PDB file of C-alpha atoms and ligand atoms in Angstrom:
ATOM      1  CA  MET A 248     -35.058 -28.336 -79.256  1.00 98.00           C
ATOM      2  CA  LYS A 249     -32.524 -28.709 -82.027  1.00 98.00           C
ATOM      3  CA  ILE A 250     -29.639 -31.176 -81.882  1.00 98.00           C
ATOM      4  CA  VAL A 251     -26.671 -32.138 -84.030  1.00 98.00           C
ATOM      5  CA  VAL A 252     -24.926 -35.454 -83.357  1.00 98.00           C
ATOM      6  CA  HIS A 253     -21.759 -36.788 -85.011  1.00 98.00           C
ATOM      7  CA  GLY A 254     -20.253 -40.263 -85.000  1.00 97.00           C
ATOM      8  CA  GLY A 255     -16.701 -39.192 -85.801  1.00 97.00           C
ATOM      9  CA  ALA A 256     -14.662 -38.182 -88.811  1.00 96.00           C
ATOM     10  CA  GLY A 257     -12.290 -40.483 -90.627  1.00 92.00           C
ATOM     11  CA  LYS A 258     -12.455 -43.357 -93.072  1.00 91.00           C
ATOM     12  CA  ILE A 259     -15.626 -45.063 -91.944  1.00 91.00           C
ATOM     13  CA  PRO A 260     -15.813 -48.587 -93.436  1.00 91.00           C
ATOM     14  CA  ILE A 261     -18.379 -48.349 -96.224  1.00 95.00           C
ATOM     15  CA  GLU A 262     -20.146 -51.513 -95.069  1.00 95.00           C
ATOM     16  CA  ASP A 263     -20.622 -50.051 -91.552  1.00 94.00           C
ATOM     17  CA  GLN A 264     -21.991 -46.704 -92.728  1.00 96.00           C
ATOM     18  CA  PRO A 265     -25.724 -47.529 -92.964  1.00 97.00           C
ATOM     19  CA  ASP A 266     -25.791 -49.129 -89.488  1.00 97.00           C
ATOM     20  CA  ARG A 267     -23.779 -46.322 -87.985  1.00 97.00           C
ATOM     21  CA  LYS A 268     -25.995 -43.650 -89.539  1.00 98.00           C
ATOM     22  CA  ALA A 269     -29.088 -45.374 -88.139  1.00 98.00           C
ATOM     23  CA  VAL A 270     -27.583 -45.268 -84.631  1.00 98.00           C
ATOM     24  CA  ILE A 271     -26.563 -41.610 -85.009  1.00 98.00           C
ATOM     25  CA  ASP A 272     -30.121 -40.756 -86.130  1.00 98.00           C
ATOM     26  CA  GLU A 273     -31.513 -42.696 -83.170  1.00 98.00           C
ATOM     27  CA  ALA A 274     -29.133 -40.869 -80.816  1.00 98.00           C
ATOM     28  CA  ALA A 275     -30.374 -37.537 -82.155  1.00 98.00           C
ATOM     29  CA  GLU A 276     -34.007 -38.616 -81.643  1.00 98.00           C
ATOM     30  CA  VAL A 277     -33.254 -39.710 -78.072  1.00 98.00           C
ATOM     31  CA  GLY A 278     -31.566 -36.373 -77.371  1.00 98.00           C
ATOM     32  CA  LEU A 279     -34.441 -34.453 -78.900  1.00 98.00           C
ATOM     33  CA  ALA A 280     -36.859 -35.930 -76.358  1.00 97.00           C
ATOM     34  CA  GLU A 281     -35.023 -34.161 -73.508  1.00 98.00           C
ATOM     35  CA  ASP A 282     -36.050 -30.728 -72.315  1.00 96.00           C
ATOM     36  CA  ALA A 283     -32.662 -29.074 -71.764  1.00 98.00           C
ATOM     37  CA  PRO A 284     -29.603 -28.864 -74.053  1.00 98.00           C
ATOM     38  CA  LEU A 285     -27.204 -30.550 -71.618  1.00 98.00           C
ATOM     39  CA  GLU A 286     -29.631 -33.442 -71.065  1.00 98.00           C
ATOM     40  CA  ALA A 287     -30.098 -33.732 -74.822  1.00 98.00           C
ATOM     41  CA  VAL A 288     -26.351 -33.887 -75.456  1.00 98.00           C
ATOM     42  CA  LEU A 289     -25.817 -36.477 -72.705  1.00 98.00           C
ATOM     43  CA  ALA A 290     -28.713 -38.681 -73.791  1.00 98.00           C
ATOM     44  CA  ALA A 291     -27.583 -38.653 -77.424  1.00 98.00           C
ATOM     45  CA  ILE A 292     -23.958 -39.414 -76.620  1.00 98.00           C
ATOM     46  CA  GLU A 293     -24.987 -42.211 -74.260  1.00 98.00           C
ATOM     47  CA  VAL A 294     -26.609 -44.051 -77.185  1.00 98.00           C
ATOM     48  CA  LEU A 295     -23.312 -43.913 -79.074  1.00 98.00           C
ATOM     49  CA  GLU A 296     -21.259 -44.872 -76.000  1.00 98.00           C
ATOM     50  CA  ASP A 297     -23.389 -48.018 -75.687  1.00 97.00           C
ATOM     51  CA  ASP A 298     -22.796 -49.098 -79.292  1.00 96.00           C
ATOM     52  CA  PRO A 299     -19.571 -50.939 -80.194  1.00 94.00           C
ATOM     53  CA  LEU A 300     -19.667 -49.451 -83.695  1.00 94.00           C
ATOM     54  CA  PHE A 301     -18.351 -46.215 -82.202  1.00 95.00           C
ATOM     55  CA  ASN A 302     -15.053 -45.335 -80.565  1.00 93.00           C
ATOM     56  CA  ALA A 303     -16.576 -44.206 -77.267  1.00 95.00           C
ATOM     57  CA  GLY A 304     -17.718 -45.974 -74.110  1.00 95.00           C
ATOM     58  CA  TYR A 305     -18.192 -49.699 -74.799  1.00 94.00           C
ATOM     59  CA  GLY A 306     -16.108 -50.503 -77.874  1.00 87.00           C
ATOM     60  CA  GLY A 307     -13.632 -47.671 -77.342  1.00 91.00           C
ATOM     61  CA  ASN A 308     -10.176 -48.151 -78.838  1.00 90.00           C
ATOM     62  CA  LEU A 309      -7.623 -50.189 -76.936  1.00 91.00           C
ATOM     63  CA  GLN A 310      -4.460 -48.363 -76.006  1.00 91.00           C
ATOM     64  CA  LEU A 311      -1.026 -49.800 -76.746  1.00 87.00           C
ATOM     65  CA  ASP A 312      -1.007 -51.733 -73.470  1.00 88.00           C
ATOM     66  CA  GLY A 313      -4.354 -53.342 -74.354  1.00 90.00           C
ATOM     67  CA  GLU A 314      -6.482 -51.303 -71.950  1.00 94.00           C
ATOM     68  CA  VAL A 315      -9.555 -49.159 -72.673  1.00 96.00           C
ATOM     69  CA  ARG A 316      -9.268 -45.663 -71.198  1.00 97.00           C
ATOM     70  CA  LEU A 317     -11.814 -43.031 -72.125  1.00 98.00           C
ATOM     71  CA  ASP A 318     -11.973 -39.248 -72.468  1.00 98.00           C
ATOM     72  CA  ALA A 319     -15.038 -36.995 -72.445  1.00 98.00           C
ATOM     73  CA  ALA A 320     -16.087 -33.422 -71.775  1.00 98.00           C
ATOM     74  CA  VAL A 321     -19.225 -31.325 -71.591  1.00 99.00           C
ATOM     75  CA  MET A 322     -19.757 -27.576 -71.609  1.00 99.00           C
ATOM     76  CA  LYS A 323     -22.684 -25.165 -71.254  1.00 98.00           C
ATOM     77  CA  ASP A 324     -23.107 -21.656 -72.563  1.00 98.00           C
ATOM     78  CA  ASP A 325     -22.512 -20.175 -69.091  1.00 98.00           C
ATOM     79  CA  LEU A 326     -18.937 -21.557 -69.458  1.00 98.00           C
ATOM     80  CA  SER A 327     -19.472 -24.297 -66.894  1.00 98.00           C
ATOM     81  CA  ALA A 328     -17.464 -27.306 -68.026  1.00 98.00           C
ATOM     82  CA  GLY A 329     -16.254 -30.707 -66.910  1.00 98.00           C
ATOM     83  CA  GLY A 330     -14.149 -33.491 -68.315  1.00 98.00           C
ATOM     84  CA  VAL A 331     -12.417 -36.775 -67.645  1.00 98.00           C
ATOM     85  CA  ILE A 332      -9.168 -38.019 -69.150  1.00 98.00           C
ATOM     86  CA  ASN A 333      -8.151 -41.672 -69.378  1.00 98.00           C
ATOM     87  CA  VAL A 334     -10.907 -42.820 -67.034  1.00 98.00           C
ATOM     88  CA  GLU A 335     -11.232 -46.610 -66.641  1.00 98.00           C
ATOM     89  CA  GLN A 336     -14.146 -49.000 -66.074  1.00 97.00           C
ATOM     90  CA  VAL A 337     -16.693 -46.362 -67.031  1.00 97.00           C
ATOM     91  CA  LYS A 338     -19.200 -46.953 -69.821  1.00 97.00           C
ATOM     92  CA  HIS A 339     -20.558 -43.419 -69.931  1.00 98.00           C
ATOM     93  CA  PRO A 340     -17.626 -41.036 -69.436  1.00 98.00           C
ATOM     94  CA  THR A 341     -19.702 -38.080 -70.599  1.00 98.00           C
ATOM     95  CA  ALA A 342     -21.988 -38.577 -67.603  1.00 98.00           C
ATOM     96  CA  VAL A 343     -18.916 -38.546 -65.352  1.00 98.00           C
ATOM     97  CA  ALA A 344     -17.710 -35.361 -67.082  1.00 98.00           C
ATOM     98  CA  ARG A 345     -21.065 -33.790 -66.220  1.00 98.00           C
ATOM     99  CA  LYS A 346     -20.628 -34.911 -62.620  1.00 98.00           C
ATOM    100  CA  VAL A 347     -17.170 -33.317 -62.510  1.00 98.00           C
ATOM    101  CA  MET A 348     -18.759 -30.088 -63.774  1.00 98.00           C
ATOM    102  CA  GLU A 349     -21.617 -30.113 -61.296  1.00 98.00           C
ATOM    103  CA  ASP A 350     -20.285 -31.888 -58.197  1.00 98.00           C
ATOM    104  CA  SER A 351     -16.560 -31.210 -58.028  1.00 98.00           C
ATOM    105  CA  PRO A 352     -14.607 -27.984 -57.589  1.00 98.00           C
ATOM    106  CA  HIS A 353     -12.624 -28.847 -60.753  1.00 98.00           C
ATOM    107  CA  VAL A 354     -12.994 -28.821 -64.520  1.00 98.00           C
ATOM    108  CA  LEU A 355     -10.845 -31.829 -65.462  1.00 98.00           C
ATOM    109  CA  LEU A 356      -9.982 -35.044 -63.652  1.00 98.00           C
ATOM    110  CA  GLN A 357      -7.574 -37.595 -65.059  1.00 98.00           C
ATOM    111  CA  CYS A 358      -6.555 -41.268 -64.797  1.00 98.00           C
ATOM    112  CA  GLU A 359      -6.922 -42.841 -61.337  1.00 98.00           C
ATOM    113  CA  GLY A 360      -8.349 -39.605 -59.945  1.00 98.00           C
ATOM    114  CA  ALA A 361     -11.116 -39.633 -62.535  1.00 98.00           C
ATOM    115  CA  THR A 362     -11.811 -43.341 -61.994  1.00 98.00           C
ATOM    116  CA  GLU A 363     -11.912 -42.895 -58.214  1.00 98.00           C
ATOM    117  CA  PHE A 364     -14.332 -39.966 -58.640  1.00 98.00           C
ATOM    118  CA  ALA A 365     -16.577 -42.031 -60.915  1.00 98.00           C
ATOM    119  CA  ASP A 366     -16.480 -44.927 -58.462  1.00 98.00           C
ATOM    120  CA  GLN A 367     -17.501 -42.692 -55.551  1.00 98.00           C
ATOM    121  CA  PHE A 368     -20.622 -41.735 -57.497  1.00 98.00           C
ATOM    122  CA  GLY A 369     -21.400 -45.334 -58.460  1.00 98.00           C
ATOM    123  CA  MET A 370     -20.541 -44.677 -62.123  1.00 98.00           C
ATOM    124  CA  THR A 371     -17.963 -47.435 -62.658  1.00 98.00           C
ATOM    125  CA  THR A 372     -18.800 -50.855 -64.026  1.00 96.00           C
ATOM    126  CA  THR A 373     -17.289 -54.326 -63.772  1.00 95.00           C
ATOM    127  CA  GLU A 374     -18.412 -54.981 -67.365  1.00 92.00           C
ATOM    128  CA  ASP A 375     -15.628 -55.705 -69.858  1.00 92.00           C
ATOM    129  CA  LEU A 376     -15.578 -52.617 -72.080  1.00 92.00           C
ATOM    130  CA  LYS A 377     -13.399 -54.254 -74.731  1.00 94.00           C
ATOM    131  CA  SER A 378     -15.569 -55.113 -77.713  1.00 89.00           C
ATOM    132  CA  SER A 379     -14.503 -58.142 -79.755  1.00 90.00           C
ATOM    133  CA  LYS A 380     -13.803 -55.891 -82.741  1.00 85.00           C
ATOM    134  CA  ALA A 381     -11.520 -53.569 -80.738  1.00 85.00           C
ATOM    135  CA  SER A 382      -9.748 -56.577 -79.188  1.00 89.00           C
ATOM    136  CA  GLU A 383      -9.205 -58.250 -82.579  1.00 86.00           C
ATOM    137  CA  ARG A 384      -7.672 -55.066 -83.987  1.00 81.00           C
ATOM    138  CA  TRP A 385      -5.371 -54.818 -80.994  1.00 85.00           C
ATOM    139  CA  GLU A 386      -4.277 -58.464 -81.267  1.00 85.00           C
ATOM    140  CA  GLU A 387      -3.270 -57.823 -84.885  1.00 80.00           C
ATOM    141  CA  ILE A 388      -0.785 -55.098 -83.999  1.00 80.00           C
ATOM    142  CA  SER A 389       0.255 -56.354 -80.617  1.00 80.00           C
ATOM    143  CA  ALA A 390       2.503 -59.080 -82.020  1.00 79.00           C
ATOM    144  CA  GLU A 391       4.270 -56.541 -84.267  1.00 81.00           C
ATOM    145  CA  VAL A 392       4.991 -53.996 -81.592  1.00 83.00           C
ATOM    146  CA  HIS A 393       5.491 -55.697 -78.278  1.00 79.00           C
ATOM    147  CA  GLY A 394       9.007 -56.721 -77.495  1.00 83.00           C
ATOM    148  CA  LEU A 395      10.499 -53.937 -79.650  1.00 88.00           C
ATOM    149  CA  PRO A 396      12.991 -51.577 -77.949  1.00 88.00           C
ATOM    150  CA  TYR A 397      11.168 -48.452 -76.706  1.00 86.00           C
ATOM    151  CA  ALA A 398      12.415 -46.057 -79.431  1.00 88.00           C
ATOM    152  CA  GLU A 399      11.549 -48.530 -82.193  1.00 88.00           C
ATOM    153  CA  LYS A 400       8.147 -49.098 -80.639  1.00 84.00           C
ATOM    154  CA  LEU A 401       7.439 -45.346 -80.761  1.00 85.00           C
ATOM    155  CA  ALA A 402       8.526 -45.145 -84.405  1.00 86.00           C
ATOM    156  CA  LYS A 403       6.262 -48.068 -85.317  1.00 84.00           C
ATOM    157  CA  LEU A 404       3.446 -46.510 -83.347  1.00 82.00           C
ATOM    158  CA  ALA A 405       3.707 -43.264 -85.305  1.00 82.00           C
ATOM    159  CA  GLU A 406       3.034 -45.260 -88.494  1.00 81.00           C
ATOM    160  CA  MET A 407       0.061 -47.157 -87.104  1.00 78.00           C
ATOM    161  CA  ILE A 408      -1.760 -44.730 -84.917  1.00 76.00           C
ATOM    162  CA  GLU A 409      -5.248 -43.932 -86.173  1.00 70.00           C
ATOM    163  CA  GLY A 410      -8.878 -43.760 -85.197  1.00 62.00           C
ATOM    164  CA  HIS A 411     -10.807 -40.557 -85.665  1.00 66.00           C
ATOM    165  CA  ASP A 412     -14.219 -41.840 -84.775  1.00 78.00           C
ATOM    166  CA  THR A 413     -14.836 -39.797 -81.641  1.00 93.00           C
ATOM    167  CA  VAL A 414     -18.526 -38.949 -81.042  1.00 98.00           C
ATOM    168  CA  GLY A 415     -20.231 -35.729 -79.960  1.00 98.00           C
ATOM    169  CA  ALA A 416     -23.342 -33.603 -79.872  1.00 98.00           C
ATOM    170  CA  VAL A 417     -24.456 -29.979 -79.611  1.00 99.00           C
ATOM    171  CA  ALA A 418     -27.955 -28.812 -78.719  1.00 98.00           C
ATOM    172  CA  TRP A 419     -30.028 -25.606 -78.466  1.00 98.00           C
ATOM    173  CA  ASP A 420     -33.472 -25.212 -76.918  1.00 98.00           C
ATOM    174  CA  GLY A 421     -34.293 -21.768 -78.304  1.00 98.00           C
ATOM    175  CA  GLU A 422     -32.435 -20.116 -75.446  1.00 97.00           C
ATOM    176  CA  ASN A 423     -29.482 -22.129 -74.172  1.00 98.00           C
ATOM    177  CA  MET A 424     -26.820 -24.389 -75.703  1.00 98.00           C
ATOM    178  CA  ALA A 425     -24.580 -27.263 -74.611  1.00 99.00           C
ATOM    179  CA  ALA A 426     -21.870 -29.393 -76.191  1.00 99.00           C
ATOM    180  CA  GLY A 427     -20.281 -32.748 -75.429  1.00 98.00           C
ATOM    181  CA  THR A 428     -17.597 -35.023 -76.862  1.00 98.00           C
ATOM    182  CA  SER A 429     -16.633 -38.604 -75.964  1.00 98.00           C
ATOM    183  CA  THR A 430     -13.855 -40.880 -77.246  1.00 97.00           C
ATOM    184  CA  GLY A 431     -11.669 -43.917 -76.776  1.00 95.00           C
ATOM    185  CA  GLY A 432      -8.845 -41.774 -78.199  1.00 94.00           C
ATOM    186  CA  LEU A 433      -6.468 -42.867 -80.917  1.00 91.00           C
ATOM    187  CA  ARG A 434      -6.108 -46.559 -81.558  1.00 86.00           C
ATOM    188  CA  TYR A 435      -2.856 -47.850 -79.941  1.00 86.00           C
ATOM    189  CA  GLN A 436      -2.111 -44.539 -78.246  1.00 90.00           C
ATOM    190  CA  MET A 437       0.549 -44.543 -75.542  1.00 90.00           C
ATOM    191  CA  PHE A 438      -0.484 -44.852 -71.917  1.00 91.00           C
ATOM    192  CA  GLY A 439      -0.693 -41.317 -70.556  1.00 95.00           C
ATOM    193  CA  ARG A 440      -1.473 -39.659 -73.909  1.00 95.00           C
ATOM    194  CA  VAL A 441      -3.970 -36.803 -73.599  1.00 97.00           C
ATOM    195  CA  GLY A 442      -6.118 -36.152 -76.655  1.00 96.00           C
ATOM    196  CA  ASP A 443      -8.202 -33.168 -77.659  1.00 98.00           C
ATOM    197  CA  SER A 444     -11.671 -34.434 -76.776  1.00 98.00           C
ATOM    198  CA  PRO A 445     -11.637 -33.570 -73.054  1.00 98.00           C
ATOM    199  CA  ILE A 446      -9.710 -30.327 -73.569  1.00 98.00           C
ATOM    200  CA  ILE A 447     -11.959 -27.293 -73.322  1.00 98.00           C
ATOM    201  CA  GLY A 448     -11.512 -25.232 -76.496  1.00 98.00           C
ATOM    202  CA  SER A 449     -10.128 -28.168 -78.478  1.00 98.00           C
ATOM    203  CA  GLY A 450     -12.586 -31.089 -78.410  1.00 98.00           C
ATOM    204  CA  VAL A 451     -15.495 -29.104 -77.075  1.00 98.00           C
ATOM    205  CA  TYR A 452     -16.492 -25.493 -76.504  1.00 98.00           C
ATOM    206  CA  CYS A 453     -19.647 -23.603 -75.658  1.00 98.00           C
ATOM    207  CA  ASN A 454     -20.271 -19.985 -74.765  1.00 98.00           C
ATOM    208  CA  GLU A 455     -23.139 -17.534 -75.266  1.00 98.00           C
ATOM    209  CA  TYR A 456     -22.453 -17.513 -79.033  1.00 98.00           C
ATOM    210  CA  ALA A 457     -22.181 -21.148 -80.062  1.00 98.00           C
ATOM    211  CA  ALA A 458     -21.637 -24.782 -79.047  1.00 99.00           C
ATOM    212  CA  VAL A 459     -19.070 -26.977 -80.834  1.00 99.00           C
ATOM    213  CA  SER A 460     -17.905 -30.598 -80.798  1.00 98.00           C
ATOM    214  CA  THR A 461     -14.863 -31.727 -82.788  1.00 98.00           C
ATOM    215  CA  THR A 462     -13.453 -35.044 -84.001  1.00 97.00           C
ATOM    216  CA  GLY A 463     -10.228 -35.979 -85.722  1.00 96.00           C
ATOM    217  CA  MET A 464      -6.522 -36.025 -85.056  1.00 94.00           C
ATOM    218  CA  GLY A 465      -6.217 -34.781 -81.489  1.00 96.00           C
ATOM    219  CA  GLU A 466      -2.585 -33.701 -81.748  1.00 94.00           C
ATOM    220  CA  ALA A 467      -3.573 -31.192 -84.455  1.00 96.00           C
ATOM    221  CA  ILE A 468      -6.896 -30.150 -82.910  1.00 97.00           C
ATOM    222  CA  ILE A 469      -5.186 -29.239 -79.640  1.00 98.00           C
ATOM    223  CA  ARG A 470      -2.631 -27.050 -81.399  1.00 98.00           C
ATOM    224  CA  VAL A 471      -5.244 -24.909 -83.153  1.00 98.00           C
ATOM    225  CA  ASN A 472      -7.863 -25.015 -80.358  1.00 98.00           C
ATOM    226  CA  LEU A 473     -10.296 -26.077 -83.050  1.00 98.00           C
ATOM    227  CA  ALA A 474     -13.580 -25.734 -81.124  1.00 98.00           C
ATOM    228  CA  ARG A 475     -12.678 -22.272 -79.818  1.00 98.00           C
ATOM    229  CA  GLU A 476     -11.472 -21.253 -83.279  1.00 98.00           C
ATOM    230  CA  LEU A 477     -14.899 -22.005 -84.732  1.00 98.00           C
ATOM    231  CA  VAL A 478     -16.676 -20.041 -81.995  1.00 98.00           C
ATOM    232  CA  TYR A 479     -14.426 -17.007 -82.638  1.00 98.00           C
ATOM    233  CA  HIS A 480     -15.853 -16.853 -86.158  1.00 98.00           C
ATOM    234  CA  VAL A 481     -19.419 -16.857 -84.820  1.00 98.00           C
ATOM    235  CA  GLU A 482     -18.490 -14.143 -82.324  1.00 98.00           C
ATOM    236  CA  ARG A 483     -17.339 -12.024 -85.267  1.00 98.00           C
ATOM    237  CA  GLY A 484     -20.765 -12.317 -86.884  1.00 98.00           C
ATOM    238  CA  GLU A 485     -20.152 -15.232 -89.246  1.00 98.00           C
ATOM    239  CA  SER A 486     -22.528 -18.161 -89.559  1.00 98.00           C
ATOM    240  CA  PRO A 487     -21.706 -21.480 -87.864  1.00 98.00           C
ATOM    241  CA  GLN A 488     -21.356 -22.977 -91.371  1.00 98.00           C
ATOM    242  CA  ASP A 489     -18.743 -20.392 -92.390  1.00 98.00           C
ATOM    243  CA  GLY A 490     -17.038 -20.832 -89.013  1.00 98.00           C
ATOM    244  CA  ALA A 491     -16.977 -24.607 -89.451  1.00 98.00           C
ATOM    245  CA  GLU A 492     -15.459 -24.385 -92.924  1.00 98.00           C
ATOM    246  CA  LYS A 493     -12.897 -21.736 -91.972  1.00 98.00           C
ATOM    247  CA  SER A 494     -11.767 -23.557 -88.840  1.00 98.00           C
ATOM    248  CA  ILE A 495     -11.216 -26.783 -90.792  1.00 98.00           C
ATOM    249  CA  GLU A 496      -9.325 -24.829 -93.477  1.00 98.00           C
ATOM    250  CA  ARG A 497      -7.152 -23.313 -90.767  1.00 98.00           C
ATOM    251  CA  LEU A 498      -6.436 -26.721 -89.247  1.00 98.00           C
ATOM    252  CA  LYS A 499      -5.498 -28.120 -92.638  1.00 98.00           C
ATOM    253  CA  ALA A 500      -3.324 -25.120 -93.551  1.00 98.00           C
ATOM    254  CA  SER A 501      -1.472 -24.954 -90.258  1.00 97.00           C
ATOM    255  CA  THR A 502      -1.101 -28.653 -89.383  1.00 96.00           C
ATOM    256  CA  ASN A 503      -1.833 -30.531 -92.626  1.00 95.00           C
ATOM    257  CA  SER A 504      -4.047 -32.769 -90.524  1.00 95.00           C
ATOM    258  CA  GLN A 505      -7.631 -33.979 -90.549  1.00 95.00           C
ATOM    259  CA  ALA A 506     -10.688 -33.227 -88.441  1.00 97.00           C
ATOM    260  CA  GLY A 507     -14.405 -32.587 -88.426  1.00 98.00           C
ATOM    261  CA  VAL A 508     -16.647 -30.167 -86.546  1.00 98.00           C
ATOM    262  CA  ILE A 509     -20.319 -29.656 -85.750  1.00 98.00           C
ATOM    263  CA  ALA A 510     -21.745 -26.421 -84.339  1.00 98.00           C
ATOM    264  CA  ILE A 511     -24.972 -24.726 -83.358  1.00 98.00           C
ATOM    265  CA  ASP A 512     -25.372 -21.059 -82.463  1.00 98.00           C
ATOM    266  CA  ARG A 513     -27.750 -19.052 -80.292  1.00 98.00           C
ATOM    267  CA  GLN A 514     -30.124 -18.584 -83.220  1.00 98.00           C
ATOM    268  CA  GLY A 515     -30.215 -22.335 -83.791  1.00 98.00           C
ATOM    269  CA  ARG A 516     -28.167 -22.099 -86.974  1.00 98.00           C
ATOM    270  CA  VAL A 517     -26.133 -25.230 -87.650  1.00 98.00           C
ATOM    271  CA  GLY A 518     -22.681 -25.723 -89.165  1.00 98.00           C
ATOM    272  CA  SER A 519     -20.553 -28.730 -90.038  1.00 98.00           C
ATOM    273  CA  ALA A 520     -17.357 -29.364 -91.970  1.00 98.00           C
ATOM    274  CA  TYR A 521     -14.663 -32.021 -92.295  1.00 98.00           C
ATOM    275  CA  ASN A 522     -11.618 -32.772 -94.419  1.00 97.00           C
ATOM    276  CA  THR A 523     -11.580 -36.511 -93.774  1.00 95.00           C
ATOM    277  CA  ARG A 524     -13.149 -38.875 -96.280  1.00 95.00           C
ATOM    278  CA  ASP A 525     -16.235 -39.314 -94.116  1.00 96.00           C
ATOM    279  CA  MET A 526     -18.100 -37.766 -91.220  1.00 97.00           C
ATOM    280  CA  GLN A 527     -21.594 -38.964 -90.426  1.00 98.00           C
ATOM    281  CA  TYR A 528     -23.919 -36.683 -88.504  1.00 98.00           C
ATOM    282  CA  SER A 529     -27.570 -36.065 -87.895  1.00 98.00           C
ATOM    283  CA  VAL A 530     -29.547 -32.848 -87.394  1.00 98.00           C
ATOM    284  CA  LYS A 531     -32.975 -33.078 -85.751  1.00 98.00           C
ATOM    285  CA  GLU A 532     -35.445 -30.476 -84.562  1.00 98.00           C
ATOM    286  CA  THR A 533     -38.771 -30.611 -82.750  1.00 95.00           C
TER     287      THR A 533
HETATM  288  N1  LIG B 110     -10.036 -36.804 -81.394  1.00 51.92           N
HETATM  289  C1  LIG B 110      -9.776 -37.912 -80.589  1.00 51.92           C
HETATM  290  C2  LIG B 110      -8.388 -38.015 -80.160  1.00 51.92           C
HETATM  291  O1  LIG B 110      -7.479 -37.617 -80.890  1.00 51.92           O
HETATM  292  O2  LIG B 110      -8.156 -38.496 -79.062  1.00 51.92           O
END
């Protein structure tokens, strides 16, 4: 088994970097112990969803209305895929995304529909998913924004919106590949906003050539279908590393935005690239 795990691209506080890297390494080790790529991806991401240092699962960003709503998606190299958008009261949205893939007739479920689906499979929790850090950050901006007329609120929001620290993993067992991505979305995003992470081809993609997970500014990633873009390069015979670099260059050139990618191909070759200040990731192999 070979696995690549990322903890998101962005400006990671320097003081948090050693702790975060240790968790990402641990997540990769946990994934490596599994015997199939999808299980490896899920197990690794679950470690990150449990840790409030990361914007996924417990500790996910609070939206403008102060609620935590999560996005996640998974995909296998046979093109089976599943995702959830703005699901609530779920600590492990990637596991729900897998359930959507395997036990529903759909690829994506959103909002109340996704939460109801998770609940039916006993995957919701009564635990408060707001970490103290995420709540403190929200309190800071809440006073500035709430009470403003709607148009002014949107203008203010455009200045403040941030948070690129989505998590993800890709794995290869010598034969098959899988990819997964999980996020609390952008900090202070509007209720109803759909990011890139659960969108097949944007936040995640996997076919018989390569598996990809992306992180960064969702509004840009969606417009260039960043994950699919990287896989196109591999399909044309380029290495995952060249594909990663070219897809990030394309995103930068066409949107002037920021993102990061990790990839693994059917030969187990790995690629990664980012144009943010930081992106922490771990590569492990048995
Ligand atoms: N890449 C995470 C988001 O924009 O929602």
